[in-house]
PDB file of C-alpha atoms in Angstrom:
ATOM      1  CA  VAL F   1    -146.650 -65.252  39.955  1.00 45.00           C
ATOM      2  CA  HIS F   2    -143.436 -64.578  41.809  1.00 48.00           C
ATOM      3  CA  THR F   3    -143.654 -62.911  45.123  1.00 51.00           C
ATOM      4  CA  ARG F   4    -140.853 -61.180  46.866  1.00 52.00           C
ATOM      5  CA  ASN F   5    -140.256 -64.126  49.145  1.00 56.00           C
ATOM      6  CA  SER F   6    -140.545 -66.847  46.523  1.00 55.00           C
ATOM      7  CA  PRO F   7    -137.579 -69.263  46.231  1.00 57.00           C
ATOM      8  CA  GLU F   8    -137.005 -68.453  42.533  1.00 60.00           C
ATOM      9  CA  VAL F   9    -136.601 -64.748  43.178  1.00 58.00           C
ATOM     10  CA  SER F  10    -134.411 -65.456  46.178  1.00 65.00           C
ATOM     11  CA  ASN F  11    -132.206 -67.859  44.154  1.00 73.00           C
ATOM     12  CA  SER F  12    -131.851 -65.489  41.207  1.00 84.00           C
ATOM     13  CA  MET F  13    -131.112 -62.606  43.558  1.00 83.00           C
ATOM     14  CA  THR F  14    -128.455 -64.699  45.310  1.00 85.00           C
ATOM     15  CA  GLY F  15    -127.010 -65.573  41.893  1.00 85.00           C
ATOM     16  CA  TYR F  16    -126.864 -61.900  40.928  1.00 87.00           C
ATOM     17  CA  LEU F  17    -125.253 -60.996  44.204  1.00 89.00           C
ATOM     18  CA  GLU F  18    -122.651 -63.754  43.800  1.00 90.00           C
ATOM     19  CA  GLU F  19    -121.959 -62.641  40.226  1.00 92.00           C
ATOM     20  CA  MET F  20    -121.659 -59.024  41.377  1.00 93.00           C
ATOM     21  CA  LYS F  21    -119.267 -60.097  44.138  1.00 93.00           C
ATOM     22  CA  ASP F  22    -117.130 -62.035  41.607  1.00 93.00           C
ATOM     23  CA  ILE F  23    -117.075 -59.078  39.209  1.00 95.00           C
ATOM     24  CA  LYS F  24    -116.026 -56.705  41.986  1.00 94.00           C
ATOM     25  CA  LYS F  25    -113.246 -59.099  42.997  1.00 93.00           C
ATOM     26  CA  ASP F  26    -112.063 -59.390  39.372  1.00 94.00           C
ATOM     27  CA  ASN F  27    -112.184 -55.600  39.042  1.00 94.00           C
ATOM     28  CA  PHE F  28    -110.097 -55.167  42.188  1.00 92.00           C
ATOM     29  CA  ASP F  29    -107.598 -57.790  41.027  1.00 93.00           C
ATOM     30  CA  LEU F  30    -107.238 -56.059  37.663  1.00 93.00           C
ATOM     31  CA  LYS F  31    -106.770 -52.656  39.279  1.00 91.00           C
ATOM     32  CA  LEU F  32    -104.104 -54.128  41.531  1.00 90.00           C
ATOM     33  CA  LYS F  33    -102.362 -55.728  38.568  1.00 91.00           C
ATOM     34  CA  VAL F  34    -102.408 -52.435  36.642  1.00 87.00           C
ATOM     35  CA  PHE F  35    -101.025 -50.623  39.689  1.00 82.00           C
ATOM     36  CA  PHE F  36     -98.084 -53.009  40.017  1.00 82.00           C
ATOM     37  CA  LEU F  37     -97.387 -53.000  36.270  1.00 83.00           C
ATOM     38  CA  GLU F  38     -97.382 -49.207  36.247  1.00 76.00           C
ATOM     39  CA  GLU F  39     -95.108 -49.213  39.272  1.00 74.00           C
ATOM     40  CA  ARG F  40     -92.727 -51.621  37.519  1.00 76.00           C
ATOM     41  CA  LEU F  41     -92.671 -49.385  34.439  1.00 74.00           C
ATOM     42  CA  GLY F  42     -92.140 -46.284  36.557  1.00 69.00           C
ATOM     43  CA  ILE F  43     -95.460 -44.760  35.625  1.00 63.00           C
ATOM     44  CA  GLY F  44     -96.931 -42.979  38.584  1.00 59.00           C
ATOM     45  CA  ILE F  45    -100.558 -42.335  39.301  1.00 56.00           C
ATOM     46  CA  GLY F  46    -101.811 -39.678  36.926  1.00 59.00           C
ATOM     47  CA  GLY F  47     -98.929 -40.241  34.520  1.00 59.00           C
ATOM     48  CA  VAL F  48     -96.541 -37.960  36.408  1.00 62.00           C
ATOM     49  CA  SER F  49     -93.557 -40.053  35.365  1.00 70.00           C
ATOM     50  CA  VAL F  50     -94.764 -40.188  31.766  1.00 72.00           C
ATOM     51  CA  LYS F  51     -94.775 -36.372  31.675  1.00 76.00           C
ATOM     52  CA  ARG F  52     -91.312 -36.308  33.215  1.00 80.00           C
ATOM     53  CA  LEU F  53     -90.054 -38.762  30.614  1.00 78.00           C
ATOM     54  CA  SER F  54     -91.681 -36.768  27.837  1.00 82.00           C
ATOM     55  CA  ASP F  55     -90.072 -33.541  29.069  1.00 86.00           C
ATOM     56  CA  GLU F  56     -86.709 -35.271  29.366  1.00 90.00           C
ATOM     57  CA  ASN F  57     -87.085 -36.647  25.842  1.00 91.00           C
ATOM     58  CA  ILE F  58     -87.740 -33.139  24.497  1.00 94.00           C
ATOM     59  CA  ASP F  59     -84.697 -31.799  26.353  1.00 95.00           C
ATOM     60  CA  LEU F  60     -82.544 -34.576  24.914  1.00 95.00           C
ATOM     61  CA  LYS F  61     -83.775 -33.827  21.388  1.00 96.00           C
ATOM     62  CA  ILE F  62     -82.854 -30.161  21.868  1.00 96.00           C
ATOM     63  CA  GLN F  63     -79.393 -31.144  23.159  1.00 96.00           C
ATOM     64  CA  LEU F  64     -78.955 -33.463  20.185  1.00 96.00           C
ATOM     65  CA  GLN F  65     -79.709 -30.643  17.735  1.00 96.00           C
ATOM     66  CA  GLN F  66     -77.292 -28.346  19.590  1.00 96.00           C
ATOM     67  CA  CYS F  67     -74.577 -31.018  19.429  1.00 96.00           C
ATOM     68  CA  LYS F  68     -75.189 -31.507  15.711  1.00 96.00           C
ATOM     69  CA  ALA F  69     -74.835 -27.748  15.160  1.00 96.00           C
ATOM     70  CA  GLU F  70     -71.600 -27.723  17.185  1.00 96.00           C
ATOM     71  CA  ILE F  71     -70.221 -30.646  15.179  1.00 97.00           C
ATOM     72  CA  GLU F  72     -71.075 -28.892  11.931  1.00 96.00           C
ATOM     73  CA  ASN F  73     -69.397 -25.692  13.156  1.00 95.00           C
ATOM     74  CA  LYS F  74     -66.285 -27.546  14.330  1.00 96.00           C
ATOM     75  CA  SER F  75     -66.095 -29.508  11.077  1.00 95.00           C
ATOM     76  CA  SER F  76     -66.124 -26.231   9.207  1.00 95.00           C
ATOM     77  CA  LEU F  77     -63.335 -24.895  11.435  1.00 96.00           C
ATOM     78  CA  ILE F  78     -61.306 -28.074  10.862  1.00 96.00           C
ATOM     79  CA  LYS F  79     -61.686 -27.689   7.091  1.00 96.00           C
ATOM     80  CA  GLU F  80     -60.505 -24.071   7.359  1.00 96.00           C
ATOM     81  CA  ALA F  81     -57.526 -25.183   9.483  1.00 96.00           C
ATOM     82  CA  ILE F  82     -56.623 -27.887   6.951  1.00 96.00           C
ATOM     83  CA  GLN F  83     -56.769 -25.324   4.168  1.00 96.00           C
ATOM     84  CA  ALA F  84     -54.594 -22.916   6.166  1.00 96.00           C
ATOM     85  CA  ILE F  85     -52.044 -25.684   6.857  1.00 96.00           C
ATOM     86  CA  ASP F  86     -51.987 -26.608   3.153  1.00 96.00           C
ATOM     87  CA  ASP F  87     -51.456 -22.943   2.247  1.00 96.00           C
ATOM     88  CA  CYS F  88     -48.604 -22.663   4.792  1.00 97.00           C
ATOM     89  CA  GLU F  89     -46.970 -25.846   3.504  1.00 96.00           C
ATOM     90  CA  LYS F  90     -47.173 -24.523  -0.052  1.00 96.00           C
ATOM     91  CA  LYS F  91     -45.614 -21.215   1.027  1.00 97.00           C
ATOM     92  CA  ILE F  92     -42.821 -23.099   2.819  1.00 96.00           C
ATOM     93  CA  THR F  93     -42.194 -25.181  -0.302  1.00 96.00           C
ATOM     94  CA  ASP F  94     -42.162 -22.044  -2.484  1.00 95.00           C
ATOM     95  CA  LEU F  95     -39.805 -20.234  -0.094  1.00 96.00           C
ATOM     96  CA  GLU F  96     -37.480 -23.257   0.048  1.00 95.00           C
ATOM     97  CA  GLU F  97     -37.387 -23.333  -3.756  1.00 94.00           C
ATOM     98  CA  GLN F  98     -36.638 -19.595  -3.883  1.00 94.00           C
ATOM     99  CA  ASN F  99     -33.931 -20.061  -1.260  1.00 93.00           C
ATOM    100  CA  ASP F 100     -32.373 -22.882  -3.292  1.00 91.00           C
ATOM    101  CA  GLU F 101     -32.400 -20.699  -6.409  1.00 91.00           C
ATOM    102  CA  LEU F 102     -30.728 -17.841  -4.536  1.00 89.00           C
ATOM    103  CA  GLY F 103     -28.286 -20.002  -2.705  1.00 71.00           C
TER     104      GLY F 103
END
């Protein structure tokens, strides 16, 4: 029968306390490592920087779509301008031919 003061209980209790102390130290070390890794990645406590990055990513996607729409619009305008230039060149050619026939 083990009593409270028996050596076996005292030794096992000391072992548990040592193991608990080691686990707490490991836990602290891991928390510290996570803190520094998050700091290196720019992730603040509570993910504040992650939210900022997410918001910025959404803004950039919106800007990208706006730029694509602008490019499409400007491409259409360029095609219209090319067509207008071709039409003008054809008119010039026709007028030069008419002028040669009259002259």
